[in-house]
CSV table of C-alpha atoms in Angstrom, one decimal:
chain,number,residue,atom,x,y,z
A,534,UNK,CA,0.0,0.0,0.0
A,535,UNK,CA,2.6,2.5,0.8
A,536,UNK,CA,4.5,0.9,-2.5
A,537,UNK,CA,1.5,1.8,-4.5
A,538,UNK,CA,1.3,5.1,-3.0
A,539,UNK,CA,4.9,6.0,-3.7
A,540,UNK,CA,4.3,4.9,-7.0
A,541,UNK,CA,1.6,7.0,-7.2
A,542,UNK,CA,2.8,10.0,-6.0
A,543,UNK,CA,5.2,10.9,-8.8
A,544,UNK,CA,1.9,10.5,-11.4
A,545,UNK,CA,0.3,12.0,-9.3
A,546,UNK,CA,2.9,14.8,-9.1
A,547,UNK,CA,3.3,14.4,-12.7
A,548,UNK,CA,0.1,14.9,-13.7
A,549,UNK,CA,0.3,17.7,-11.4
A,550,UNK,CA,3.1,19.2,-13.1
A,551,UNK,CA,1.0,18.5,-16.7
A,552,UNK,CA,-1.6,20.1,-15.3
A,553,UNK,CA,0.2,22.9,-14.4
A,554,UNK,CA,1.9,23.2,-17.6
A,555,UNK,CA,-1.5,23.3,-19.2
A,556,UNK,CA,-2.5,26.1,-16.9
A,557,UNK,CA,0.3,27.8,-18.3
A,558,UNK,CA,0.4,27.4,-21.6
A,559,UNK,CA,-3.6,28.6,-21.2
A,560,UNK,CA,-2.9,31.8,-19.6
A,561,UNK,CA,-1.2,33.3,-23.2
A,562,UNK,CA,-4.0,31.8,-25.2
A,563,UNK,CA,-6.2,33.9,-22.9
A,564,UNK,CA,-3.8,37.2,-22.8
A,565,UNK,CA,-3.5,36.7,-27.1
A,566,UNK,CA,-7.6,36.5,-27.6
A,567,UNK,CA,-8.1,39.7,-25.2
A,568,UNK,CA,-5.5,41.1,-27.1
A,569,UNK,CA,-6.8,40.6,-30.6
A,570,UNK,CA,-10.2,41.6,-29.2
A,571,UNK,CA,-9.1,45.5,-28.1
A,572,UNK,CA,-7.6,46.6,-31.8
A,573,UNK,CA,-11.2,45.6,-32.7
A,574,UNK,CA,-12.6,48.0,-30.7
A,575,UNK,CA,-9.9,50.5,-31.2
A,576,UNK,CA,-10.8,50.2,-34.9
A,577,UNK,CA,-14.1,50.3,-34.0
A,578,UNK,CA,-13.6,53.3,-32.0
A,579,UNK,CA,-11.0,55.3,-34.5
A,580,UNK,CA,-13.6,54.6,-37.5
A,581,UNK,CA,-16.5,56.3,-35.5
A,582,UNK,CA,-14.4,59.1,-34.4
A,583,UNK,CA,-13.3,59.5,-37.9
A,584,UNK,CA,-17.2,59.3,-38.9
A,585,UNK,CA,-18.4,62.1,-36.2
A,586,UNK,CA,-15.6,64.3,-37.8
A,587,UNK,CA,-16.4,63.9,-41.2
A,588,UNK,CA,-19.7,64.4,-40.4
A,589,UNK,CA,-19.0,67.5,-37.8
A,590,UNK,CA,-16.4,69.1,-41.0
A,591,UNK,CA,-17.6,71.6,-43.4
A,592,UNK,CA,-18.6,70.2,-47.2
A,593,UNK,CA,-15.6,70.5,-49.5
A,594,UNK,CA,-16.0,73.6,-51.5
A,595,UNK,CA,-16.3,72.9,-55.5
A,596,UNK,CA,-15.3,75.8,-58.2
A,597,UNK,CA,-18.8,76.4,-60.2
A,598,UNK,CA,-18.3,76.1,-64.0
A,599,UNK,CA,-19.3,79.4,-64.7
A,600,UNK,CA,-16.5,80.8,-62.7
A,601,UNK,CA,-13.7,78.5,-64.9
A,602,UNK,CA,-16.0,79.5,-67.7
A,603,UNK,CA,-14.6,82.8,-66.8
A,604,UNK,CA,-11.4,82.7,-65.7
A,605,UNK,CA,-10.5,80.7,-69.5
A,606,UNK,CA,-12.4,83.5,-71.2
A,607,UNK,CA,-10.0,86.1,-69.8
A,608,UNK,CA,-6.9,83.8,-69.8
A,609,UNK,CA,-7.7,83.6,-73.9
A,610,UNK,CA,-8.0,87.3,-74.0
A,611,UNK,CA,-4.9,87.9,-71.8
A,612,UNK,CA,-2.9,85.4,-74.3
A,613,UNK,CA,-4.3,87.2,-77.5
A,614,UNK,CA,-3.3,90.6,-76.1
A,615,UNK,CA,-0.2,89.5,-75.3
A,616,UNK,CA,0.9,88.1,-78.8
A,617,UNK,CA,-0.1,90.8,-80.1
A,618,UNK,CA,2.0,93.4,-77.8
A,619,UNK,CA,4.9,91.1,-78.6
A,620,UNK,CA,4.0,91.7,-82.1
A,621,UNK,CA,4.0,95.2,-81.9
A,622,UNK,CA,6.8,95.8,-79.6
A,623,UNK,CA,9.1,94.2,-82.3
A,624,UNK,CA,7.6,96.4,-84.7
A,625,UNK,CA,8.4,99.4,-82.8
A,626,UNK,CA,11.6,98.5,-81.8
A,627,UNK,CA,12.7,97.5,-85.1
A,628,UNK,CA,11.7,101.4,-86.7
A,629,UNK,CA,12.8,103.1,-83.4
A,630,UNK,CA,16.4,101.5,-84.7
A,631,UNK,CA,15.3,102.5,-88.4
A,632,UNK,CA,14.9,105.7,-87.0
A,633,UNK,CA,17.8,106.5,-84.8
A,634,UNK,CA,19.7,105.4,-88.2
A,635,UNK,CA,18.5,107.8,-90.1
A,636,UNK,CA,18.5,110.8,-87.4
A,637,UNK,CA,22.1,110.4,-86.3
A,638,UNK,CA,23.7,110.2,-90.1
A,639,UNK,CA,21.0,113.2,-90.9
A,640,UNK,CA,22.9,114.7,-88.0
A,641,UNK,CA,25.9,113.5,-89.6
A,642,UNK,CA,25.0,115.0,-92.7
A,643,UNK,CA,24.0,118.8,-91.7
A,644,UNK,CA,27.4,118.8,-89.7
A,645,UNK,CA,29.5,118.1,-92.6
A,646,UNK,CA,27.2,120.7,-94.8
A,647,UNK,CA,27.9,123.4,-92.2
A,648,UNK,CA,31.5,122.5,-92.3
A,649,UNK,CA,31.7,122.5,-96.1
A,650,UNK,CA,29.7,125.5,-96.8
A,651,UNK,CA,30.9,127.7,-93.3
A,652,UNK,CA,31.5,130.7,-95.4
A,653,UNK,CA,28.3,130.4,-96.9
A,654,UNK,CA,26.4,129.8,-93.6
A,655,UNK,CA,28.1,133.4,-92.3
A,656,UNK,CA,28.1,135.4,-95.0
A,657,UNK,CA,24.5,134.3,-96.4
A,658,UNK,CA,25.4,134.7,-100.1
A,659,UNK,CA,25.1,131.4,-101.7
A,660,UNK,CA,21.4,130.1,-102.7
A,661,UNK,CA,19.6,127.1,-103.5
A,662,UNK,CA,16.5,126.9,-105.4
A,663,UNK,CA,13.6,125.8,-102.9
A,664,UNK,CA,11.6,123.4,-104.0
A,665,UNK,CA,8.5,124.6,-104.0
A,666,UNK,CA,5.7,124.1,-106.7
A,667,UNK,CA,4.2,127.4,-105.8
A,668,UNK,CA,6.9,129.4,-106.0
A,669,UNK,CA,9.1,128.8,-108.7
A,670,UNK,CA,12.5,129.7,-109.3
A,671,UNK,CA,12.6,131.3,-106.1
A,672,UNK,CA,15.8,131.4,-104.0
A,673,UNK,CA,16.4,131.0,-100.5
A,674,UNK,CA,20.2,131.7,-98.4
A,675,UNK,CA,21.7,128.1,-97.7
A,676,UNK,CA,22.3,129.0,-94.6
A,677,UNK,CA,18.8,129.4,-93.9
A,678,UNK,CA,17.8,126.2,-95.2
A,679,UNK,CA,20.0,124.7,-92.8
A,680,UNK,CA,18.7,126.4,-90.1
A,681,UNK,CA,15.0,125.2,-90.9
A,682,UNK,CA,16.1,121.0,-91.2
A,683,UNK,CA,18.6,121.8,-88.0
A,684,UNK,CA,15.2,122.9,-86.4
A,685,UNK,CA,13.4,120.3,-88.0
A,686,UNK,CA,15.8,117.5,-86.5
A,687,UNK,CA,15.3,119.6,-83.1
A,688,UNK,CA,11.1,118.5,-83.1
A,689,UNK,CA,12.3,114.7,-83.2
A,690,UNK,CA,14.8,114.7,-81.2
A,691,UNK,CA,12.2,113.9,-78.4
A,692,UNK,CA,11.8,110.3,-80.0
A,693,UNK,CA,16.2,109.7,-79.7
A,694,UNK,CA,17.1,108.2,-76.2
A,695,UNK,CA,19.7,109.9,-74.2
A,696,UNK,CA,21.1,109.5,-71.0
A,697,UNK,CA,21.1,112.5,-69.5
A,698,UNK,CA,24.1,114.5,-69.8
A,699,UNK,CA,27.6,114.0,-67.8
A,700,UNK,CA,26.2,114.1,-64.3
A,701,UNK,CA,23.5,111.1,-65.2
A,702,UNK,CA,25.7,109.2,-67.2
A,703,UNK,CA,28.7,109.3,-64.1
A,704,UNK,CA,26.1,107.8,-61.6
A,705,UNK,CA,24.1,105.5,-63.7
A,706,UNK,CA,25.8,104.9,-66.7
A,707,UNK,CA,25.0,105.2,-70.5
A,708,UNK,CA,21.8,104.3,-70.3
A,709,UNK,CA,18.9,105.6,-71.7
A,710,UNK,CA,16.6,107.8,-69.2
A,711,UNK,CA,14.0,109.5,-71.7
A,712,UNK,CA,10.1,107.8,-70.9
A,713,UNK,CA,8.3,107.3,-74.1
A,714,UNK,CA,5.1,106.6,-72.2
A,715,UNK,CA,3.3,109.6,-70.5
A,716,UNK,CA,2.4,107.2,-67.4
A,717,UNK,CA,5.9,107.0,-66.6
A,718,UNK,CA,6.9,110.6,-67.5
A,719,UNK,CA,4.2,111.8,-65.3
A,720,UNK,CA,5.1,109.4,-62.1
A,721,UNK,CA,8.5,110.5,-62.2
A,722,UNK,CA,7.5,114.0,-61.9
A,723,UNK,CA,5.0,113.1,-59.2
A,724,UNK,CA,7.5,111.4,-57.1
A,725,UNK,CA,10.6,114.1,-57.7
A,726,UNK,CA,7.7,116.3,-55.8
A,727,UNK,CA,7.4,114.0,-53.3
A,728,UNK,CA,10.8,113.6,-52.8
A,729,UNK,CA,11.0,117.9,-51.8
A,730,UNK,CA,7.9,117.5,-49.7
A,731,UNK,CA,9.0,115.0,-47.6
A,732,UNK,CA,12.8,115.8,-46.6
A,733,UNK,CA,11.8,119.8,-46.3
A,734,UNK,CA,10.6,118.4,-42.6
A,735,UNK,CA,14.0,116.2,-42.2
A,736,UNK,CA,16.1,119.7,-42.8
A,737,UNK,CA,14.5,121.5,-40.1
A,738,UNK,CA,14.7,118.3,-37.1
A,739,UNK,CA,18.4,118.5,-38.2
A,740,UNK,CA,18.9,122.0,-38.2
A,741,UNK,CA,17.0,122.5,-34.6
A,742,UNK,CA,18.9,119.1,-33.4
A,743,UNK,CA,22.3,120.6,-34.4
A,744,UNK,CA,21.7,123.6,-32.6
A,745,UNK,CA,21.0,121.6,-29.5
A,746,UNK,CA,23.7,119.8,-29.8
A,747,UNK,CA,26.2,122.5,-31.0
A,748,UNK,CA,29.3,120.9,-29.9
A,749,UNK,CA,28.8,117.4,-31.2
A,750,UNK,CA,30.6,117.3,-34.4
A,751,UNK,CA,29.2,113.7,-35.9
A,752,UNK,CA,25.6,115.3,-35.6
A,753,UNK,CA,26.6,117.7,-37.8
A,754,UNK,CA,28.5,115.8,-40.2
A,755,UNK,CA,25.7,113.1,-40.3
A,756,UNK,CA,23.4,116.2,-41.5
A,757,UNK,CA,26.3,117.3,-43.9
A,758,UNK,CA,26.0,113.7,-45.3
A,759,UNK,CA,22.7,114.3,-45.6
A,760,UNK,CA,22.4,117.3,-47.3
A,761,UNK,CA,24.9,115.5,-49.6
A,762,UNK,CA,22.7,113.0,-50.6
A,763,UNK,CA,19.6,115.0,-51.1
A,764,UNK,CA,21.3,117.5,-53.5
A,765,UNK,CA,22.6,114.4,-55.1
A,766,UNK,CA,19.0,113.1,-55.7
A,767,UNK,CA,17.5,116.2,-56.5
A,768,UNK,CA,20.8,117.1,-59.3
A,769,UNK,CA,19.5,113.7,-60.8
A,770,UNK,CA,16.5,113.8,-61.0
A,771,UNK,CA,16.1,116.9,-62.9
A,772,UNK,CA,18.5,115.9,-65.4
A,773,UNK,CA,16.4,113.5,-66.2
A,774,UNK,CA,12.9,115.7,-66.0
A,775,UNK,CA,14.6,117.9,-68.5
A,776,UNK,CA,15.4,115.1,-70.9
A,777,UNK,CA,11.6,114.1,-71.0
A,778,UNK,CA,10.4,117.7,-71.7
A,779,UNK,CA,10.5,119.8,-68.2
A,780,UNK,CA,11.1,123.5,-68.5
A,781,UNK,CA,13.9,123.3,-65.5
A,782,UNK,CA,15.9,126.1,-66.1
A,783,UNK,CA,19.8,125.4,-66.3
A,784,UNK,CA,20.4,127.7,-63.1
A,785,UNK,CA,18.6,125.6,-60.7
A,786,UNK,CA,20.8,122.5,-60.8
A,787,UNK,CA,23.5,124.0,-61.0
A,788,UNK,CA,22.6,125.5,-57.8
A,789,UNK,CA,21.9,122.2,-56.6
A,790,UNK,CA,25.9,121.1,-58.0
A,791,UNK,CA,27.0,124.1,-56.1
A,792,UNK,CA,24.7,123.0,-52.5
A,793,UNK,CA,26.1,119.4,-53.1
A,794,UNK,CA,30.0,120.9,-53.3
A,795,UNK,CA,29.4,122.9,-50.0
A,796,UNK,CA,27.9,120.1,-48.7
A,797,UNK,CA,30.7,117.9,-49.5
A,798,UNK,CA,33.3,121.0,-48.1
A,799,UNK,CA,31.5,120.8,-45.0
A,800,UNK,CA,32.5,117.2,-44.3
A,801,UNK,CA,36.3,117.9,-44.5
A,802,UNK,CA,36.0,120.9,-42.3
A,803,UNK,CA,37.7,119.4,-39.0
A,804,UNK,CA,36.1,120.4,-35.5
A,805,UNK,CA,38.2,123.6,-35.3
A,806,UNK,CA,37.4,126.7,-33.4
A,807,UNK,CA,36.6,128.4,-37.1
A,808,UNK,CA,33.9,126.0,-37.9
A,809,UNK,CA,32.6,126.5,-34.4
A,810,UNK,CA,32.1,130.1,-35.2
A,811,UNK,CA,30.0,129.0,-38.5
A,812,UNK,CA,28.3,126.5,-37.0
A,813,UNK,CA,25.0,128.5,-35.3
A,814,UNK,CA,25.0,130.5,-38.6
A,815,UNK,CA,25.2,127.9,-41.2
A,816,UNK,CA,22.3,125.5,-38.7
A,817,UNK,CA,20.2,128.9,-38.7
A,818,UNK,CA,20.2,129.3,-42.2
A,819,UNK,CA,19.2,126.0,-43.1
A,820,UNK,CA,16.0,125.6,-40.9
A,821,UNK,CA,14.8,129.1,-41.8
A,822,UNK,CA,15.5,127.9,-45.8
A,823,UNK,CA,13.6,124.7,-44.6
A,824,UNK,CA,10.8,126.7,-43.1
A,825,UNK,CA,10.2,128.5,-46.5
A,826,UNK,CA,11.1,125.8,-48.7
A,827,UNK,CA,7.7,124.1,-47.9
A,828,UNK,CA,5.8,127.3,-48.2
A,829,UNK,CA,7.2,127.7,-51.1
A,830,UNK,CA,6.7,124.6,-52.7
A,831,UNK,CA,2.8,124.9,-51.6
A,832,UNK,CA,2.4,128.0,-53.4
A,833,UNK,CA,4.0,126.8,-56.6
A,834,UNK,CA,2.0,123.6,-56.6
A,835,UNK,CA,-1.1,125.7,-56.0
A,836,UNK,CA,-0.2,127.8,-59.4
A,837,UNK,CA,0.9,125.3,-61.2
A,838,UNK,CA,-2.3,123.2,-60.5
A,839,UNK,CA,-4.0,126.7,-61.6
A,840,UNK,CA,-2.2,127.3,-64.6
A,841,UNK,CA,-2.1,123.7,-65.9
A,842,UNK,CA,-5.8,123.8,-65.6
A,843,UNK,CA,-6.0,126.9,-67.7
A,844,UNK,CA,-3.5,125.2,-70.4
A,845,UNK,CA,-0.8,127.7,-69.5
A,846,UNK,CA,1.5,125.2,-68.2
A,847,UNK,CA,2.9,122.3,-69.3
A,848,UNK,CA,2.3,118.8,-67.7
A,849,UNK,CA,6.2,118.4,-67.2
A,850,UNK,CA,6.4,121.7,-65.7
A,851,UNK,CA,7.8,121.2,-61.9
A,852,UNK,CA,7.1,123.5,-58.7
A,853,UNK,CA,10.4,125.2,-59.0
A,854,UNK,CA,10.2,126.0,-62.6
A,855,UNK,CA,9.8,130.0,-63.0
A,856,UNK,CA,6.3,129.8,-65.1
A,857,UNK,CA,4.4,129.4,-61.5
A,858,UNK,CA,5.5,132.9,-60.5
A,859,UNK,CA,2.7,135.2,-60.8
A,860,UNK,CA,2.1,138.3,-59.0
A,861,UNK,CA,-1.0,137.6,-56.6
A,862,UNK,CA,-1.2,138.3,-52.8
A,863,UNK,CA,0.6,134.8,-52.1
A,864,UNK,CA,4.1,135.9,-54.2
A,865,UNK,CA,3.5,139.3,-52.8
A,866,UNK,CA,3.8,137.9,-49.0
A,867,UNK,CA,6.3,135.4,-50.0
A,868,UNK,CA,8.6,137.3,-52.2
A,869,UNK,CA,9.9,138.9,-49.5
A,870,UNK,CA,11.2,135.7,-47.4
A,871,UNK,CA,12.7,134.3,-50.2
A,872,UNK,CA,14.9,137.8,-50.8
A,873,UNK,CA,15.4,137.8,-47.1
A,874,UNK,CA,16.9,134.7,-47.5
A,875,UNK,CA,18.8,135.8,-50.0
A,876,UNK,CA,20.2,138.5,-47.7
A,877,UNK,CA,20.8,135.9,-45.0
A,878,UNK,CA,23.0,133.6,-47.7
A,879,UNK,CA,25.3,137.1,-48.2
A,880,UNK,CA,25.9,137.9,-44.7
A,881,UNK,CA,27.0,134.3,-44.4
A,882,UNK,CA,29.3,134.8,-47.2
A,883,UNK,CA,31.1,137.9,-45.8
A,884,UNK,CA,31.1,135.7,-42.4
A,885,UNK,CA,33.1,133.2,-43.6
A,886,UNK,CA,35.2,135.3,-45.6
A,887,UNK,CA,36.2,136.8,-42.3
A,888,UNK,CA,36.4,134.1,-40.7
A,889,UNK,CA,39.2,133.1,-43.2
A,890,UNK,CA,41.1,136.3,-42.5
A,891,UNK,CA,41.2,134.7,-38.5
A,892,UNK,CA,42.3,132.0,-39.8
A,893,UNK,CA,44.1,131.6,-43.4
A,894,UNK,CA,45.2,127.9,-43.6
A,895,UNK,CA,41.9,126.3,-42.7
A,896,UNK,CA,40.9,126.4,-47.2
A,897,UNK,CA,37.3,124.7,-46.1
A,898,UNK,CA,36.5,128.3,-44.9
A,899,UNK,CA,37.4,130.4,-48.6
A,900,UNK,CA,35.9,127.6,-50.4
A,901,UNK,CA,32.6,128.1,-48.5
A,902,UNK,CA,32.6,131.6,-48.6
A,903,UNK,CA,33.4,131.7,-52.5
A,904,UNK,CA,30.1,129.1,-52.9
A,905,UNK,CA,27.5,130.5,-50.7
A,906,UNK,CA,28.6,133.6,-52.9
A,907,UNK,CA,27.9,132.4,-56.0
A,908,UNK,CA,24.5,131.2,-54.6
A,909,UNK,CA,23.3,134.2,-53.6
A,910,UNK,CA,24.4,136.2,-56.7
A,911,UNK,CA,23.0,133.4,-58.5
A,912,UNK,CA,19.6,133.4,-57.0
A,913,UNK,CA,19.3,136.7,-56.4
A,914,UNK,CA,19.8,137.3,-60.2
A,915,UNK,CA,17.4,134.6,-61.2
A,916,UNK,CA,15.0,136.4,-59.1
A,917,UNK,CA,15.1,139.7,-60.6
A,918,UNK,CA,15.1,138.3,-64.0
A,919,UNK,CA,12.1,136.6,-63.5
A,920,UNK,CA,10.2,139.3,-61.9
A,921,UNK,CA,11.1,141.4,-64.7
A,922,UNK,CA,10.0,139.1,-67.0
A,923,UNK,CA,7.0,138.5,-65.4
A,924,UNK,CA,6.3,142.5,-65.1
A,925,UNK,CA,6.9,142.9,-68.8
A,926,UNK,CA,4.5,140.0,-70.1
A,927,UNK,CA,1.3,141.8,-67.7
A,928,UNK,CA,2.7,144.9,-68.8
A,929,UNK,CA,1.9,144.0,-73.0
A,930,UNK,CA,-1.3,142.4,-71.6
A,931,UNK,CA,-4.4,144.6,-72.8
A,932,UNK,CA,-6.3,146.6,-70.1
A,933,UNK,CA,-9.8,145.4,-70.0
A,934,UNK,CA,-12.1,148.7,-69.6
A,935,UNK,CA,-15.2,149.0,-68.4
């Protein structure tokens, strides 16, 4: 009996051990089933989120075909348009080479004429027949036919680029500045009087920060730089405004050369006890200038508005240009600033020219004296021309009587 037991107990025990391994084994079987159940319901779950969102979302937005009806209606336009500038464009540029061709050896041609016949042109003795059906064998002075083709060749010389004299070509090359198109003409114009409007402010916060600050020598050299620049811009500019038809006169930039040289002058002029006396003077002048410049500029834009509006001005004539003076109780108040400005640019002539006696080897001090000189005899002048000018034309003008 306790044989049999023994013998027992190890299948027993085995059994146990079998059964135990089963147990085991039954426990992943288990684990792998719940396992494969939850991605079920995580699909199950992700799917019905996914529903409620696409049900939650906004309908997708579809083009209507009237719109793309549209849109390839003006695409086909846009492409037929634009063939046909191309088209044209080659057309143009192919006679605006034709032309230039046949201006510059016309040019070519009167020059050697003149040459040729220079006694002729001077003494007005030779003749050519004019070829005129209605008046036959009549004779004409050569040099007066060359005259009328030199003026002839003057009318369309508008139509030949250029690029704007020495000054234009130094900064920006040999390139053609002349606007064929009267958009861009006028926008140029538009923003060169911008350009005055908006730095007429900037001279005066300079001028009244300099005076502040009267012994800090890089304020006033950063406002030397800046005058610099503007002059610079406004030289430019007018070059070019001239080129496309402006009636600028000649004086005006070359005032604006001789500002840009002083302004230049002014930079080298060390922090000395001579430029120290010039300083408050030179800082004065320039925000009272400032002060009138924008008066100024409001008056001429109000005539010029008048007279263009009346057909009395030309639409590339600028503020500054002497056609918008005309004697009305505006120029009568504001004619005497701008002489009294005048005055104020003399006395600080003869103060740097003393200035330079004090102190002879400083040549920043002659060289401004000799330019703010020259500016006042050259504006001074200008005035007083103009005024006459202007006296003259409303003294031929008929009275109107009563």
């Amino acid at each position: 009996m306790v044989v049999e037991s023994k013998l027992d107990t190890p299948s027993i025990t085995s059994d146990g051990v079998l059964a135990n391994g089963a147990t085991d084994h039954a426990k992943p079987k288990s684990s792998q089933a719940s396992a494969s159940i939850t991605p079920a319901r995580s699909s199950t779950s992700t799917s019905t989120a996914a529903a409620s969102a696409s049900a939650s979302a906004p309908a997708q937005k579809t083009v209507p075909p009237f719109v793309v009806d549209d849109l390839e209606t003006q695409f086909a336009k846009v492409e037929e348009l634009g063939q046909k500038l191309r088209t044209q464009l080659y057309n143009v540029h192919k006679l605006q080479d034709e032309f230039e061709a046949s201006f510059a050896k016309q040019q070519k041609n009167l020059k050697v004429l003149k040459t040729e016949y220079k006694g002729a042109v001077d003494t007005k003795t030779s003749t050519v027949l004019v070829n005129d059906p209605g008046k036959t064998n009549q004779q004409e002075p050569k040099s007066v036919q060359l005259t009328k083709y030199k003026e002839q060749l003057r009318d369309f010389e508008t139509l030949m680029p250029t690029n704007g004299g020495f000054f234009v070509r130094a900064y920006l090359g040999p390139h053609n500045v002349r606007f064929y198109r009267k958009k861009e003409r006028m926008l140029f114009k538009q923003d060169y009087e911008l350009f005055k409007q908006n730095l007429s402010p900037v001279i005066i916060v300079f001028c009244l920060v300099a005076l502040y600050f009267h012994d800090n020598r890089w304020i006033h050299m950063l406002f030397q730089l800046f005058l610099a620049y503007y002059y610079v811009n406004l030289s430019l500019r007018e070059n070019i405004l001239r080129k496309n038809g402006s009636n600028i006169k000649g004086w005006w930039i070359a005032h604006h050369y001789i500002s840009m040289a002083a302004a230049v002058v002014l930079l080298t002029w060390p922090s000395s006890e001579s430029y120290s006396l010039f300083a408050n003077d030179l800082h004065l002048f320039g925000l009272y200038m400032g002060v009138v410049q924008i008066f100024q500029t409001r008056y001429q834009l109000s005539r010029l508005y008048t007279l263009r509006s009346l057909g009395k001005a030309s639409e590339m004539d600028v503020s500054n240009s002497d056609s918008t003076i005309h004697w009305s109780i505006g120029i009568s108040v504001l004619l005497p600033i701008i002489i009294m400005g005048q005055v104020f640019q003399c006395y600080i002539a003869v103060s740097l020219f003393k200035i330079y006696a004090m102190y002879p080897k400083e040549y920043q001090v002659l060289l401004c004296g000799l330019l703010f000189l020259s500016m006042f005899l050259g504006n001074s002048s200008t005035t007083v021309i103009t005024l006459l000018e202007k006296k003259h034309i409303l003294g031929s003008q008929p009275k109107k009587t009563n």
